[in-house]
Short mmCIF file of C-alpha atoms in Angstrom, two decimals:
data_model
loop_
_atom_site.label_atom_id
_atom_site.label_comp_id
_atom_site.label_asym_id
_atom_site.label_seq_id
_atom_site.Cartn_x
_atom_site.Cartn_y
_atom_site.Cartn_z
CA MET E 30 86.42 90.91 78.59
CA ILE E 31 87.31 93.82 80.96
CA ALA E 32 84.64 96.31 81.78
CA ALA E 33 85.40 99.97 81.23
CA LEU E 34 87.88 101.23 83.75
CA ALA E 35 85.66 102.82 86.44
CA CYS E 36 88.39 103.84 88.81
CA ALA E 37 90.97 105.33 86.47
CA GLY E 38 91.17 108.48 88.45
CA THR E 39 91.68 107.91 92.20
CA VAL E 40 90.92 105.01 94.48
CA ALA E 41 88.13 106.90 96.22
CA ALA E 42 86.34 106.83 92.83
CA CYS E 43 85.68 103.17 93.57
CA GLY E 44 82.83 102.36 95.96
CA GLY E 45 84.28 101.97 99.46
CA ALA E 46 87.81 102.51 98.36
CA SER E 47 90.39 104.25 100.52
CA GLY E 48 94.14 104.76 100.62
CA VAL E 49 96.69 107.00 98.80
CA GLU E 50 97.23 106.44 95.12
CA LYS E 51 100.69 105.73 93.93
CA PRO E 52 102.13 106.64 90.46
CA PRO E 53 102.28 103.82 87.86
CA HIS E 54 105.21 101.52 88.31
CA SER E 55 107.73 100.36 85.79
CA LEU E 56 106.70 96.77 85.16
CA PRO E 57 108.93 93.90 84.09
CA ILE E 58 106.73 93.36 81.06
CA THR E 59 107.27 96.46 78.89
CA GLY E 60 107.50 94.91 75.37
CA SER E 61 106.54 91.50 73.86
CA ALA E 62 106.54 88.28 75.87
CA THR E 63 108.96 86.75 73.40
CA LYS E 64 111.58 89.43 74.26
CA ASP E 65 110.98 89.22 77.83
CA ALA E 66 111.19 85.44 77.99
CA ALA E 67 114.62 85.70 76.26
CA ARG E 68 115.87 87.63 79.23
CA GLY E 69 115.03 84.74 81.58
CA GLU E 70 112.05 83.63 83.31
CA HIS E 71 110.53 86.00 86.06
CA LEU E 72 107.21 86.66 87.71
CA VAL E 73 104.84 89.12 85.94
CA LEU E 74 101.52 88.67 87.80
CA ARG E 75 100.35 86.81 90.95
CA MET E 76 97.01 86.70 92.50
CA ARG E 77 96.26 85.52 96.13
CA ARG E 78 92.96 85.11 98.04
CA THR E 79 93.21 85.12 101.77
CA GLY E 80 91.05 85.51 104.95
CA GLY E 81 91.47 88.50 107.31
CA ILE E 82 93.07 86.46 110.08
CA VAL E 83 96.61 85.37 109.43
CA GLY E 84 96.88 81.58 109.38
CA LEU E 85 99.81 79.23 108.86
CA GLY E 86 102.71 80.68 106.98
CA GLY E 87 103.93 79.30 103.54
CA GLY E 88 100.54 79.12 101.81
CA LEU E 89 100.54 79.03 98.07
CA PRO E 90 99.24 81.80 95.89
CA ASP E 91 96.20 80.87 93.85
CA PHE E 92 97.69 82.05 90.53
CA SER E 93 101.24 82.83 89.30
CA LEU E 94 102.24 83.94 85.76
CA TYR E 95 105.72 84.08 84.43
CA SER E 96 107.34 85.98 81.62
CA THR E 97 107.77 82.71 79.51
CA GLY E 98 104.00 82.13 79.51
CA ARG E 99 104.14 79.60 82.41
CA ALA E 100 101.07 79.85 84.49
CA LEU E 101 100.75 78.00 87.82
CA VAL E 102 97.32 77.49 89.58
CA ALA E 103 97.23 75.99 93.03
CA ALA E 104 94.53 73.97 94.65
CA ARG E 105 95.36 73.07 98.25
CA GLU E 106 99.03 71.96 98.22
CA ARG E 107 98.93 70.91 94.52
CA VAL E 108 100.00 73.08 91.54
CA THR E 109 98.92 72.67 87.91
CA GLU E 110 101.03 74.19 85.17
CA TYR E 111 99.69 75.66 81.87
CA ARG E 112 101.68 77.46 79.00
CA LEU E 113 100.32 80.54 77.33
CA LYS E 114 101.40 81.44 73.77
CA PRO E 115 103.27 84.84 73.60
CA ALA E 116 100.48 86.75 72.04
CA ALA E 117 98.00 85.37 74.63
CA LEU E 118 100.31 86.29 77.42
CA ASP E 119 100.75 89.89 76.10
CA ARG E 120 96.97 90.26 75.76
CA LEU E 121 96.43 88.98 79.37
CA LEU E 122 98.94 91.40 80.75
CA HIS E 123 97.47 94.27 78.83
CA GLU E 124 94.00 93.36 80.35
CA ALA E 125 95.64 93.44 83.87
CA ARG E 126 97.03 96.87 83.25
CA ALA E 127 93.60 98.04 81.96
CA ALA E 128 92.05 96.74 85.23
CA GLY E 129 94.38 99.07 87.18
CA LEU E 130 96.90 96.42 88.41
CA GLY E 131 99.88 98.39 87.11
CA ARG E 132 99.48 100.89 90.02
CA SER E 133 99.45 100.15 93.79
CA HIS E 134 96.13 100.71 95.46
CA THR E 135 93.91 99.47 98.22
CA VAL E 136 90.13 99.15 98.25
CA SER E 137 88.91 99.15 101.80
CA ALA E 138 85.65 98.07 103.27
CA GLY E 139 86.22 99.81 106.71
CA GLN E 140 86.80 98.03 109.93
CA VAL E 141 85.84 94.38 109.16
CA MET E 142 87.35 91.41 111.00
CA ASP E 143 88.12 88.24 109.31
CA ALA E 144 87.33 89.70 105.85
CA ASN E 145 88.09 87.96 102.53
CA VAL E 146 91.02 89.70 100.90
CA LEU E 147 91.98 89.63 97.13
CA GLU E 148 95.58 90.56 96.47
CA PHE E 149 97.51 91.14 93.10
CA THR E 150 101.18 91.69 92.44
CA MET E 151 102.31 93.04 89.07
CA GLY E 152 105.90 94.12 88.94
CA ASP E 153 106.41 96.62 91.96
CA ALA E 154 102.68 97.29 92.14
CA HIS E 155 100.49 95.74 94.87
CA THR E 156 96.61 95.80 94.81
CA LYS E 157 94.74 94.76 97.86
CA ILE E 158 90.91 94.57 97.88
CA ILE E 159 89.09 93.86 101.02
CA LEU E 160 85.80 92.08 100.74
CA PRO E 161 86.05 91.93 97.02
CA GLU E 162 82.49 90.41 96.67
CA THR E 163 81.20 93.80 97.73
CA GLN E 164 83.57 95.97 95.61
CA SER E 165 83.23 97.40 92.05
CA ASP E 166 86.89 97.76 91.41
CA PRO E 167 87.84 96.25 87.88
CA ALA E 168 90.46 94.09 89.40
CA VAL E 169 87.73 92.04 91.07
CA ARG E 170 86.15 91.32 87.61
CA PHE E 171 89.60 90.67 86.21
CA GLN E 172 90.30 87.69 88.47
CA ALA E 173 87.93 85.59 86.25
CA ARG E 174 90.49 85.95 83.38
CA LEU E 175 92.85 83.99 85.60
CA ASP E 176 90.80 80.76 85.36
CA PRO E 177 92.57 78.56 82.72
CA ALA E 178 89.27 76.75 82.25
CA ARG E 179 88.04 79.89 80.50
CA TRP E 180 91.18 80.20 78.09
CA PRO E 181 90.58 79.26 74.53
CA ALA E 182 92.60 76.27 73.35
CA ALA E 183 94.17 78.45 70.80
CA ASP E 184 95.86 80.55 73.57
CA LEU E 185 97.66 77.62 75.01
CA ALA E 186 100.94 76.42 74.00
CA SER E 187 100.46 73.30 76.32
CA GLY E 188 97.48 72.22 78.57
CA ALA E 189 97.32 71.14 82.13
CA ARG E 190 100.08 69.00 83.62
CA PRO E 191 101.32 68.70 87.12
CA TYR E 192 104.05 71.21 88.17
CA ALA E 193 107.51 69.77 88.83
CA PRO E 194 109.32 71.74 91.41
CA SER E 195 113.07 71.74 91.92
CA LYS E 196 112.63 71.96 95.79
CA ILE E 197 109.91 71.18 98.24
CA ALA E 198 109.25 73.28 101.36
CA VAL E 199 108.72 71.11 104.39
CA LEU E 200 106.50 73.12 106.91
CA ALA E 201 106.56 71.58 110.43
CA SER E 202 104.28 72.62 113.26
CA GLU E 203 105.29 71.41 116.76
CA GLY E 204 102.73 69.90 119.18
CA ALA E 205 99.94 69.50 116.77
CA VAL E 206 97.68 66.59 117.30
CA ALA E 207 97.88 63.75 114.89
CA ASP E 208 95.61 60.61 115.11
CA GLY E 209 97.96 58.40 112.88
CA PRO E 210 101.32 56.91 113.48
CA VAL E 211 104.34 58.48 114.82
CA ARG E 212 107.30 58.15 112.51
CA THR E 213 110.94 59.29 112.63
CA TRP E 214 111.84 62.23 110.18
CA PRO E 215 114.45 61.02 107.92
CA LEU E 216 115.74 64.47 106.51
CA ALA E 217 117.15 67.63 108.09
CA PRO E 218 115.83 68.42 111.77
CA LEU E 219 112.39 69.88 111.50
CA GLY E 220 113.06 72.37 114.23
CA ARG E 221 116.16 73.89 112.69
CA GLY E 222 114.87 76.17 109.85
CA THR E 223 113.30 79.48 108.99
CA GLY E 224 110.30 80.56 111.16
CA LEU E 225 107.12 81.19 109.49
CA PRO E 226 103.63 81.89 111.14
CA GLY E 227 102.88 78.71 112.87
CA ALA E 228 105.60 76.66 111.13
CA VAL E 229 109.28 76.04 110.73
CA CYS E 230 110.39 75.71 107.14
CA THR E 231 113.17 73.56 105.76
CA LEU E 232 113.93 72.57 102.04
CA ALA E 233 114.36 69.15 100.48
CA ALA E 234 114.62 67.54 97.06
CA PRO E 235 111.28 66.21 95.88
CA ALA E 236 112.65 62.55 95.50
CA LYS E 237 113.82 62.51 99.16
CA VAL E 238 110.66 63.69 100.89
CA PRO E 239 108.57 61.08 102.41
CA ALA E 240 104.81 60.84 101.76
CA THR E 241 102.80 62.38 104.65
CA ASP E 242 99.51 63.90 105.61
CA LEU E 243 98.03 65.77 108.64
CA GLY E 244 97.12 62.44 110.30
CA THR E 245 100.79 61.47 110.55
CA ALA E 246 103.15 62.74 113.37
CA TRP E 247 106.85 62.96 112.90
CA ARG E 248 109.54 62.79 115.54
CA SER E 249 112.64 65.07 115.03
CA GLY E 250 115.21 66.31 117.59
CA GLY E 251 113.10 64.82 120.45
CA LYS E 252 109.98 66.63 119.56
CA THR E 253 106.89 65.74 117.59
CA TYR E 254 105.47 67.62 114.49
CA THR E 255 102.91 67.54 111.90
CA VAL E 256 104.23 68.41 108.43
CA ARG E 257 102.83 70.22 105.32
CA LEU E 258 104.68 69.85 101.90
CA ARG E 259 104.65 72.73 99.77
CA PRO E 260 106.42 73.12 96.28
CA LEU E 261 108.71 76.07 95.78
CA LEU E 262 107.57 78.07 92.72
CA PRO E 263 110.04 79.21 90.02
CA ASP E 264 110.50 82.75 91.70
CA GLU E 265 111.11 81.17 95.19
CA HIS E 266 114.40 79.90 96.05
CA THR E 267 114.63 79.87 99.90
CA CYS E 268 112.21 79.47 102.88
CA ALA E 269 112.53 83.36 103.41
CA ASP E 270 110.76 83.74 100.05
CA LEU E 271 107.59 82.18 101.71
CA GLN E 272 107.49 84.96 104.43
CA PRO E 273 104.05 86.89 104.42
CA ARG E 274 104.28 90.24 102.61
#
């Protein structure tokens, strides 16, 4: 599935690449998935696609993979959960290392405004690829392996189901225009939380959060807000975990 590692030497060996190569990192997955799962669930691989201009804070990563085999795939503000079998998890992580994701590197496209960016996190290693559609880095090809629609049924311990978070992040933006009703926010004041780019974050239990959309305005503390709801992922525990990195 993975093409020969074209950039095994330096980042400059990849077309358009730049930056300083870092030595390989110690990754949280060093043995079998079964042994790592026994030590408690932790994040082992994450992929995020963004644009070049920073938007509202708190956005969901496209793909998150955990040591238990749990894989979470985001589409807008909804998250779908899958479970990989241990052997399939080990195989996928091996392919990620073969694609160079075990070492931090940046593949640049020069001075490009508002460029698409593909980012991976694997342990302490961070990979950033600017304008991935024009790059030959193996990580660009590897992203196709993170599409559960391509996973064989034999690799799955369980198929698609809605992810059930323990907490919801309430992301409130003050002064945004809404064309629907103005309602009174029933939970913690929207303005008293953790500041993120373009929003203030508070946490709430899923059962207590009222249904909302961007057409509804909420009044809280004498001000009016629009609200986005975003589930916390298993490796996220506070609003500070949603800060851009």
